[in-house]
Short mmCIF file of C-alpha atoms and ligand atoms in Angstrom, two decimals:
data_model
loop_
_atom_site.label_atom_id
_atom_site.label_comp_id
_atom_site.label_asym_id
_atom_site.label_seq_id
_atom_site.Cartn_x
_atom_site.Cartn_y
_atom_site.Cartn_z
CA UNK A 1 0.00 0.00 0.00
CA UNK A 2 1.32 3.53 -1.11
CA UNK A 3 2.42 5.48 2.02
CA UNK A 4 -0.80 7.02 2.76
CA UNK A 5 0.62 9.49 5.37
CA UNK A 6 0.25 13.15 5.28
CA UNK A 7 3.56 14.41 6.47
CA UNK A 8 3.97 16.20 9.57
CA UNK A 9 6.33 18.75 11.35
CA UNK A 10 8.23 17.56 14.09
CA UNK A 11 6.44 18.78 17.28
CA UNK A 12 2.95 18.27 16.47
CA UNK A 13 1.29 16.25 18.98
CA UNK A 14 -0.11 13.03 19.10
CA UNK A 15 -3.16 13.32 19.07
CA UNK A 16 -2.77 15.81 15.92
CA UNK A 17 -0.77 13.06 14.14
CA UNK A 18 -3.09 10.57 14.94
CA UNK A 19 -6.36 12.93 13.59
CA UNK A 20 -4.31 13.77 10.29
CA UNK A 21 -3.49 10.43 9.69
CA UNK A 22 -6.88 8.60 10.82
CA UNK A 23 -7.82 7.48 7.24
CA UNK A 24 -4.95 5.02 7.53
CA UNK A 25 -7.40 2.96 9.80
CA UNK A 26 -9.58 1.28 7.41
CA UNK A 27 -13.01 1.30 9.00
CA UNK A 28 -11.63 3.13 12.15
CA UNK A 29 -14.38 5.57 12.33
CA UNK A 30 -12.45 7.35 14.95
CA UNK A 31 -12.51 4.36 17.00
CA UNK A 32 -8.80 3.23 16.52
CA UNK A 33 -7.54 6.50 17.21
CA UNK A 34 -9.48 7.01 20.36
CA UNK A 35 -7.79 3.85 21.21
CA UNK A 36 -4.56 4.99 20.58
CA UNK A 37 -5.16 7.89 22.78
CA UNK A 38 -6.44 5.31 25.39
CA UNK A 39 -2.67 4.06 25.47
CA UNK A 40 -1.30 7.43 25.42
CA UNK A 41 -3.03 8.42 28.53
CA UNK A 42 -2.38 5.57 30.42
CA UNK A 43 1.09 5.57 29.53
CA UNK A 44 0.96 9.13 30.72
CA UNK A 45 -0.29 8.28 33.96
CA UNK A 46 2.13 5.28 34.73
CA UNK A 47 5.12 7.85 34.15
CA UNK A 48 4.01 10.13 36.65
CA UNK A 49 3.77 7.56 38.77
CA UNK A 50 7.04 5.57 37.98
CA UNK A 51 8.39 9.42 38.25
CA UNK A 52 7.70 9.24 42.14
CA UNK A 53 8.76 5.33 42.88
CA UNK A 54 11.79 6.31 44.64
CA UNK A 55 9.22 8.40 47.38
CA UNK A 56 6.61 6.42 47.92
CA UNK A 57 5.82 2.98 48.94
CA UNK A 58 5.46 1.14 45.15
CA UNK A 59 9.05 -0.27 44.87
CA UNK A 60 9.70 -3.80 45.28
CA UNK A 61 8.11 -7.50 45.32
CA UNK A 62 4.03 -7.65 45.74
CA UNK A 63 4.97 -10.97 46.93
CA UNK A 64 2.84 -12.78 43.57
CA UNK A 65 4.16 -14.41 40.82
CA UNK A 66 2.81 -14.23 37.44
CA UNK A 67 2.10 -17.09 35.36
CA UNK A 68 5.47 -17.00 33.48
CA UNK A 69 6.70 -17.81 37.36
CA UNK A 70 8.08 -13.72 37.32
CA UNK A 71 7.82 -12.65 40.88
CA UNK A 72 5.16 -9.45 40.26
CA UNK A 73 6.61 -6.20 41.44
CA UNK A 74 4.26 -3.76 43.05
CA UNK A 75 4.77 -1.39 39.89
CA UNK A 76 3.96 -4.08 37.73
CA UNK A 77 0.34 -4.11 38.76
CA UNK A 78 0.17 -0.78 38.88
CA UNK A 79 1.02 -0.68 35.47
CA UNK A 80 -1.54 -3.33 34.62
CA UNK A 81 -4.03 -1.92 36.51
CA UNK A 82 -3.92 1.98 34.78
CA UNK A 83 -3.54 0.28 31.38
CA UNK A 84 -6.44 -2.16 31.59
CA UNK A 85 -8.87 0.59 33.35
CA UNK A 86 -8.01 2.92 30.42
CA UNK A 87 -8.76 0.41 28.19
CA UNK A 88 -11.72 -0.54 29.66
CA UNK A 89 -13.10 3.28 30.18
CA UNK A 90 -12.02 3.73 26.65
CA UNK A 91 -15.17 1.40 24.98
CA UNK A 92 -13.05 0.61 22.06
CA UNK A 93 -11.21 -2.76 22.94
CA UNK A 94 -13.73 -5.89 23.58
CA UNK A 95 -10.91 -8.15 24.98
CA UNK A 96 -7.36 -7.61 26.87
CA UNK A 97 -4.58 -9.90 27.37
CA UNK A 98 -1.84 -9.05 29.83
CA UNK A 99 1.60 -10.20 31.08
CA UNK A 100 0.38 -10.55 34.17
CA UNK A 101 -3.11 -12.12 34.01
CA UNK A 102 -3.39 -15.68 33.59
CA UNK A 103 -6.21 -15.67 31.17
CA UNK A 104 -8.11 -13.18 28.86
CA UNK A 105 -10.05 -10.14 29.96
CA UNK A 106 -13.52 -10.43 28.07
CA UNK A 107 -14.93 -6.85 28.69
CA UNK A 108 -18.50 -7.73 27.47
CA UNK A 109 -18.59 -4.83 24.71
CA UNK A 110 -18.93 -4.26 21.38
CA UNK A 111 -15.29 -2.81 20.95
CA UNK A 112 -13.79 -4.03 17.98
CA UNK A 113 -10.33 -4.40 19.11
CA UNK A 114 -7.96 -6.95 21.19
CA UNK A 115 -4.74 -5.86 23.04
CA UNK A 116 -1.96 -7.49 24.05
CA UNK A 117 0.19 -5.78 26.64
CA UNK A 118 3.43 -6.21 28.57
CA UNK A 119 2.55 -3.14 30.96
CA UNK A 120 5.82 -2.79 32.69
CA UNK A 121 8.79 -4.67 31.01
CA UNK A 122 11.70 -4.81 32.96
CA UNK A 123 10.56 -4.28 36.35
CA UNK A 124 13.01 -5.81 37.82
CA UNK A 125 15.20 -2.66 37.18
CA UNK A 126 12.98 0.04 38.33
CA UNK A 127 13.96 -0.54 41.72
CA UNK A 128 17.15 0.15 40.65
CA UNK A 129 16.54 3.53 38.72
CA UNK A 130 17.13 1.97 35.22
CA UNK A 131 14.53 2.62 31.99
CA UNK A 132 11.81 -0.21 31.66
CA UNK A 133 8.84 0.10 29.41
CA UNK A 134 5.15 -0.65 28.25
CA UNK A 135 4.49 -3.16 24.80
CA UNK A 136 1.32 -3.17 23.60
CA UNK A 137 -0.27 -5.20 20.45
CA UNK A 138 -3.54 -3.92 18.67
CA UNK A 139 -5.53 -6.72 16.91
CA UNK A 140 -9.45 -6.93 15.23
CA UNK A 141 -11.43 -8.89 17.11
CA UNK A 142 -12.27 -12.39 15.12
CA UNK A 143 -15.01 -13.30 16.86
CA UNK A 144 -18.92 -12.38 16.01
CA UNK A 145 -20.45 -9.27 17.97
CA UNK A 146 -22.30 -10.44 20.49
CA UNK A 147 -20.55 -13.61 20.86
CA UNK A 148 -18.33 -14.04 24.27
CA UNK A 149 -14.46 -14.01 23.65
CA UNK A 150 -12.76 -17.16 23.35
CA UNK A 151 -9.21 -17.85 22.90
CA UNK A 152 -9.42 -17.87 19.14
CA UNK A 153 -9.93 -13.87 19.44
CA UNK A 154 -6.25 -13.35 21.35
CA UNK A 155 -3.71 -16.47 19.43
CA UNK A 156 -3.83 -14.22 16.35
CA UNK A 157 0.02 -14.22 14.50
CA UNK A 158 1.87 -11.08 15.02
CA UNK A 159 1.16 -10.34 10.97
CA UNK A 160 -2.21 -10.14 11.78
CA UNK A 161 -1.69 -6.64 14.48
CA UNK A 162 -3.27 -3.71 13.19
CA UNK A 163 -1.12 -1.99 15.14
CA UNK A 164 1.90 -2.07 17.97
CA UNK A 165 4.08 -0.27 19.82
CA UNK A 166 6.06 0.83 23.17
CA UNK A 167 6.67 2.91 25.34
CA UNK A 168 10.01 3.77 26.84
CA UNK A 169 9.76 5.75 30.47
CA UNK A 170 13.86 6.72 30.31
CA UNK A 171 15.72 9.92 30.74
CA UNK A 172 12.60 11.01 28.76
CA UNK A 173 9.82 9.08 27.88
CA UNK A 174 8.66 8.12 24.56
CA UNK A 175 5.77 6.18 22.83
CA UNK A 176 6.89 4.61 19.89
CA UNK A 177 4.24 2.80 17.35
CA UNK A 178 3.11 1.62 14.05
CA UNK A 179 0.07 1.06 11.99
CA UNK A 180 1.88 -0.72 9.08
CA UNK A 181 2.73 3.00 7.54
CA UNK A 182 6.27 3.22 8.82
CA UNK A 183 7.29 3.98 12.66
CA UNK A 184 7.14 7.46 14.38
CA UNK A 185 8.13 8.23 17.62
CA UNK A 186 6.46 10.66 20.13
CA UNK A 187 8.74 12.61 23.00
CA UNK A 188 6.40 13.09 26.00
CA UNK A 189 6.67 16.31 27.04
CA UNK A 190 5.31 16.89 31.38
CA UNK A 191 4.63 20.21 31.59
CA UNK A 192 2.73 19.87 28.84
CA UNK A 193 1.61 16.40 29.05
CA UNK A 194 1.39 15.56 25.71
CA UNK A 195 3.24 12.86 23.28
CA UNK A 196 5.30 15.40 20.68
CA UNK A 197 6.27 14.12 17.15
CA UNK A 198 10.09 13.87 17.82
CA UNK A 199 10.68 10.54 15.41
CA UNK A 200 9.64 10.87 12.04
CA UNK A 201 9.72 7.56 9.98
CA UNK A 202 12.52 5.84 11.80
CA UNK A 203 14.61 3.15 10.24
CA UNK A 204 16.76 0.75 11.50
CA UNK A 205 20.08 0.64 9.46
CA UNK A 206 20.84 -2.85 7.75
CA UNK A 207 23.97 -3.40 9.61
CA UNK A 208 25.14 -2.60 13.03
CA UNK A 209 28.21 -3.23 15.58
CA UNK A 210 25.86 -2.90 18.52
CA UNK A 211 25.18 -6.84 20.33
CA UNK A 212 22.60 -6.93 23.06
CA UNK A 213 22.72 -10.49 25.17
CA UNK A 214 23.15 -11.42 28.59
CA UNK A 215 26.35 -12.96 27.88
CA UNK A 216 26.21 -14.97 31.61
CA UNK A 217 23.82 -16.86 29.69
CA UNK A 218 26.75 -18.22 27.62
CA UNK A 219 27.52 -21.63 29.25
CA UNK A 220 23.60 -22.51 29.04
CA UNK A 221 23.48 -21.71 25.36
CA UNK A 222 23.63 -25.12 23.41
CA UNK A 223 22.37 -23.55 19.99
CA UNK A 224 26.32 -23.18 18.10
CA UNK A 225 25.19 -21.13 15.72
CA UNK A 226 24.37 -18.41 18.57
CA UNK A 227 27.89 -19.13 20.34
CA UNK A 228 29.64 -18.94 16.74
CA UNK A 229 27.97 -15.46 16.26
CA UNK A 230 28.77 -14.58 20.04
CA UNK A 231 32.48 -15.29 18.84
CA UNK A 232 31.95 -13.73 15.25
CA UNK A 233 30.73 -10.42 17.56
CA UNK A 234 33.73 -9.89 19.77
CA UNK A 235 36.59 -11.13 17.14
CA UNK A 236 34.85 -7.92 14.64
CA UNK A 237 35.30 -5.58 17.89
CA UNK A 238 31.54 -5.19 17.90
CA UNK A 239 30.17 -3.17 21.31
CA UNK A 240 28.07 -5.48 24.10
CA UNK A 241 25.45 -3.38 25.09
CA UNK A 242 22.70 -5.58 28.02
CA UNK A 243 20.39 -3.05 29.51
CA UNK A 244 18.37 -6.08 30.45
CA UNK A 245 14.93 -3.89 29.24
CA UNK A 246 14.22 -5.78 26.17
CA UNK A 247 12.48 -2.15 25.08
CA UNK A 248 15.65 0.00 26.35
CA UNK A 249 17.74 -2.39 24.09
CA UNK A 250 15.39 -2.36 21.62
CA UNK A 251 15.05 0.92 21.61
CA UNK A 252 18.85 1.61 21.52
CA UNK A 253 19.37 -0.86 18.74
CA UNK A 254 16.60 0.87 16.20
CA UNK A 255 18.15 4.30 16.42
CA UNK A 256 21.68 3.21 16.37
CA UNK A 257 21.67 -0.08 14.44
CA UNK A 258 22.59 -3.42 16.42
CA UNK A 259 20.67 -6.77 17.43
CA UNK A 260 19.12 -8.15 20.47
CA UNK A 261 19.64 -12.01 21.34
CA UNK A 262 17.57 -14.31 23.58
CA UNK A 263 18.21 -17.54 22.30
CA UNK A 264 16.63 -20.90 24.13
CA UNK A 265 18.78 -21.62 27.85
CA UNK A 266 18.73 -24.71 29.91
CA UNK A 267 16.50 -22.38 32.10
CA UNK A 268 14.37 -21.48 29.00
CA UNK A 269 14.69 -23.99 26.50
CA UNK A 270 11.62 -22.29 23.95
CA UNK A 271 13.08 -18.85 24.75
CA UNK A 272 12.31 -16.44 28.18
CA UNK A 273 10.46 -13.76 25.88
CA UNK A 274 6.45 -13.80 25.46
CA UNK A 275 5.17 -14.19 21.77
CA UNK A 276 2.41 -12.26 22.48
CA UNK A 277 3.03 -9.50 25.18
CA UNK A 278 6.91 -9.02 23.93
CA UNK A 279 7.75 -10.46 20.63
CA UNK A 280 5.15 -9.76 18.32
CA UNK A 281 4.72 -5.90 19.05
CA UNK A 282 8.90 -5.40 18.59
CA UNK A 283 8.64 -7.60 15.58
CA UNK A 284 5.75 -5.63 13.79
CA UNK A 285 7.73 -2.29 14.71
CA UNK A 286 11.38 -3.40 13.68
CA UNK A 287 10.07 -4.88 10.59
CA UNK A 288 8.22 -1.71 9.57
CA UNK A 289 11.26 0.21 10.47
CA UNK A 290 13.32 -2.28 7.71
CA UNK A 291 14.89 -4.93 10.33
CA UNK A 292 14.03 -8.37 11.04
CA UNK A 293 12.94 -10.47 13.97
CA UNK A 294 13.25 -14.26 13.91
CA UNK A 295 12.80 -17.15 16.08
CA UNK A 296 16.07 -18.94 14.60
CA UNK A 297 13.99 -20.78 12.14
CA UNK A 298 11.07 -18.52 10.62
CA UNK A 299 9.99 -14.74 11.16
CA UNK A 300 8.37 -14.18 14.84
CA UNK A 301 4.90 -12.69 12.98
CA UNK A 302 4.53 -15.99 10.99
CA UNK A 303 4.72 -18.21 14.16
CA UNK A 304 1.11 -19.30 14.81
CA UNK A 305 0.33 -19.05 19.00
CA UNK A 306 -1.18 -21.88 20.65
CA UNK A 307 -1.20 -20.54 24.22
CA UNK A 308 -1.62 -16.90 25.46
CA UNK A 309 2.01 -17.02 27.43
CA UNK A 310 3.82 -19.26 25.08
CA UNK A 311 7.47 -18.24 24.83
CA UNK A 312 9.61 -17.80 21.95
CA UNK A 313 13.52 -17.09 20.81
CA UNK A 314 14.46 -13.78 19.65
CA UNK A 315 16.89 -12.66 17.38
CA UNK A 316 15.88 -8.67 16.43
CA UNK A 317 17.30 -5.49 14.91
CA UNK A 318 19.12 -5.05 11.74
CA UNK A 319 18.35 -7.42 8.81
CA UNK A 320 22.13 -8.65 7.89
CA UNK A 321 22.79 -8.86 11.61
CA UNK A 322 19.88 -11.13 11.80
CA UNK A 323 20.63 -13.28 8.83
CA UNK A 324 23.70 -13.64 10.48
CA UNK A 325 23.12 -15.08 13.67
CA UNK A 326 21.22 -17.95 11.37
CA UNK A 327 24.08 -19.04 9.27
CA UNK A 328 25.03 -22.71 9.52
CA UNK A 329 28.92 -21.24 10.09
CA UNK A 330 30.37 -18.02 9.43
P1 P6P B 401 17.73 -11.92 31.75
C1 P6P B 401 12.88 -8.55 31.61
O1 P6P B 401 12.50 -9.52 32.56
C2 P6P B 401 12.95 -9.24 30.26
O2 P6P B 401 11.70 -9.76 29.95
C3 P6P B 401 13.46 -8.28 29.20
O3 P6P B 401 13.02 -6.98 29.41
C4 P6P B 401 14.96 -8.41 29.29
O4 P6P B 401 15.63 -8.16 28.06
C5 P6P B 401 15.16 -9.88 29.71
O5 P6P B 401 13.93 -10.28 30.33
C6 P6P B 401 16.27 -10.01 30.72
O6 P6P B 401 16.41 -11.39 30.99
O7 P6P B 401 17.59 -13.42 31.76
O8 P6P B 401 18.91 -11.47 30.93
O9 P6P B 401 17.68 -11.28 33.13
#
């Protein structure tokens, strides 16, 4: 499809880019951007909040685990919480899947859209003042109006997302997202509280000397062609770079070139990241932006989900870096 957007100044806001470009959303009728703004306010609202951690009482363990066995950080379901209730108030999304609910959130409307969210990604460093983010997946419902949700709504492949993003709460914060018309990115600004056009069609460059991996990982790695590119990496002088935020890396890695690595671990043998809270949403973005994401065999959107958490290796960021990491021997 031609590129259908009207070009915009840097420093419009979002909700101006999203008006001027609404005719992007086939059959949106207004109600796909109002979702978007949905997103944008909660992700407005968990900054402020992540803003104060440090002085109030929201740091640290809730003493729950989530289903993927994470122990669930306070701030974690205070993400989930604020992103699910502006969802919900929103009336546009019929169904939610989260990170850190075991099963699907059927909210008994006629919305016409599913999301998939990782609300707080990373958690584990906010105690320690480091960036974490929000991933969030935008699907059409499959199922009849009318009709309760079933399963079949939510294990939709990542080809099939109308629309996906992040959002990075760092130095500054920044929602980054696509509707399959290129990738923008929005600066949030506080004292404004708005999402500012900072981004404009980003692109990730087809090589890079950037390699993101938590290279302790190393001795539980039986895969040789990951420990062949591990040794490929550091004999071209490439940089290490392990934030441990998969959207920090990410992030860093789109801007600057580079690729993130999680491959299967005796801890993880299908992978650590989610297909459908963390995968699919970085997949539709980096692809958009001219990378790749794979699974060491096929692309991540082309993998077919059979459960909501299910797990998957990820190789992402620039294409030849990518193609790379899956060559028999280098
Ligand atoms: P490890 C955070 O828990 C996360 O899901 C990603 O944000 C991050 O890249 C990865 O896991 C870190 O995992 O095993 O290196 O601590």
């Amino acid at each position: 499809m031609e590129n259908s957007r009207i070009d915009l100044p840097i420093g419009v806001t979002l909700d101006r880019f999203i008006k001027s470009n609404e005719n992007e959303y086939i059959g949106a009728v207004g109600a796909f951007s109002q979702l978007l703004r949905d997103i944008a306010l909660a992700a407005k609202v968990v900054n402020r909040e992540l803003n104060k951690a440090g002085l109030i009482d929201i740091m640290g363990n809730a003493g729950i685990y989530n289903s993927g066995g994470d122990e669930q950080k306070k701030l974690d379901l205070l993400a989930n919480t604020r992103f699910i209730r502006a969802l919900s108030k929103g009336g546009e999304v019929c169904g939610i899947i989260s990170e850190e609910n075991e099963s699907f959130i059927d909210l008994e409307n006629n919305g016409k859209y599913i999301v998939a969210i990782d609300p707080l990604d990373g958690s584990s460093n906010i105690d320690v003042n480091v960036s974490v983010g929000t991933i969030f997946s935008i699907y059409k419902r499959k199922s009849d109006f009318g009709k309760p949700l079933s399963e079949f709504d939510f294990l939709q492949k990542g080809r099939d997302q109308k629309a996906a993003g992040y959002i990075l709460f760092g130095p500054s914060s920044m929602l980054v997202y696509t509707t399959g018309n290129g990738v923008n990115g929005f600066t949030y600004e506080p004292s404004l509280g708005e999402f500012i056009l900072s981004n404009i069609n980003i692109t990730c460059s087809q090589n890079g000397s950037i390699y993101s991996i938590n290279e302790g990982l190393s001795k539980s790695i039986k895969d040789y062609k990951i420990i062949n590119y591990l040794d490929f990496c550091k004999e071209s002088g490439y940089t290490a770079r392990y934030i441990g935020s998969l959207v920090a890396d990410f992030h860093r890695n789109l801007l600057k070139g580079g690729v993130y690595l999680y491959p299967p671990t005796n801890k993880f043998p299908n992978g650590k990241l989610r297909l459908m809270f963390e995968a699919n949403a970085l997949a539709f973005v980096i692809e958009q932006a001219g990378g790749k994401a794979r699974n060491g065999e096929m692309d991540i959107l082309d993998i077919q989900p059979t459960t909501i958490h299910q797990t998957t290796p990820l190789y992402i960021g620039s294409s030849d870096m990518v193609d790379k990491i899956e060559m028999p021997s280098l």
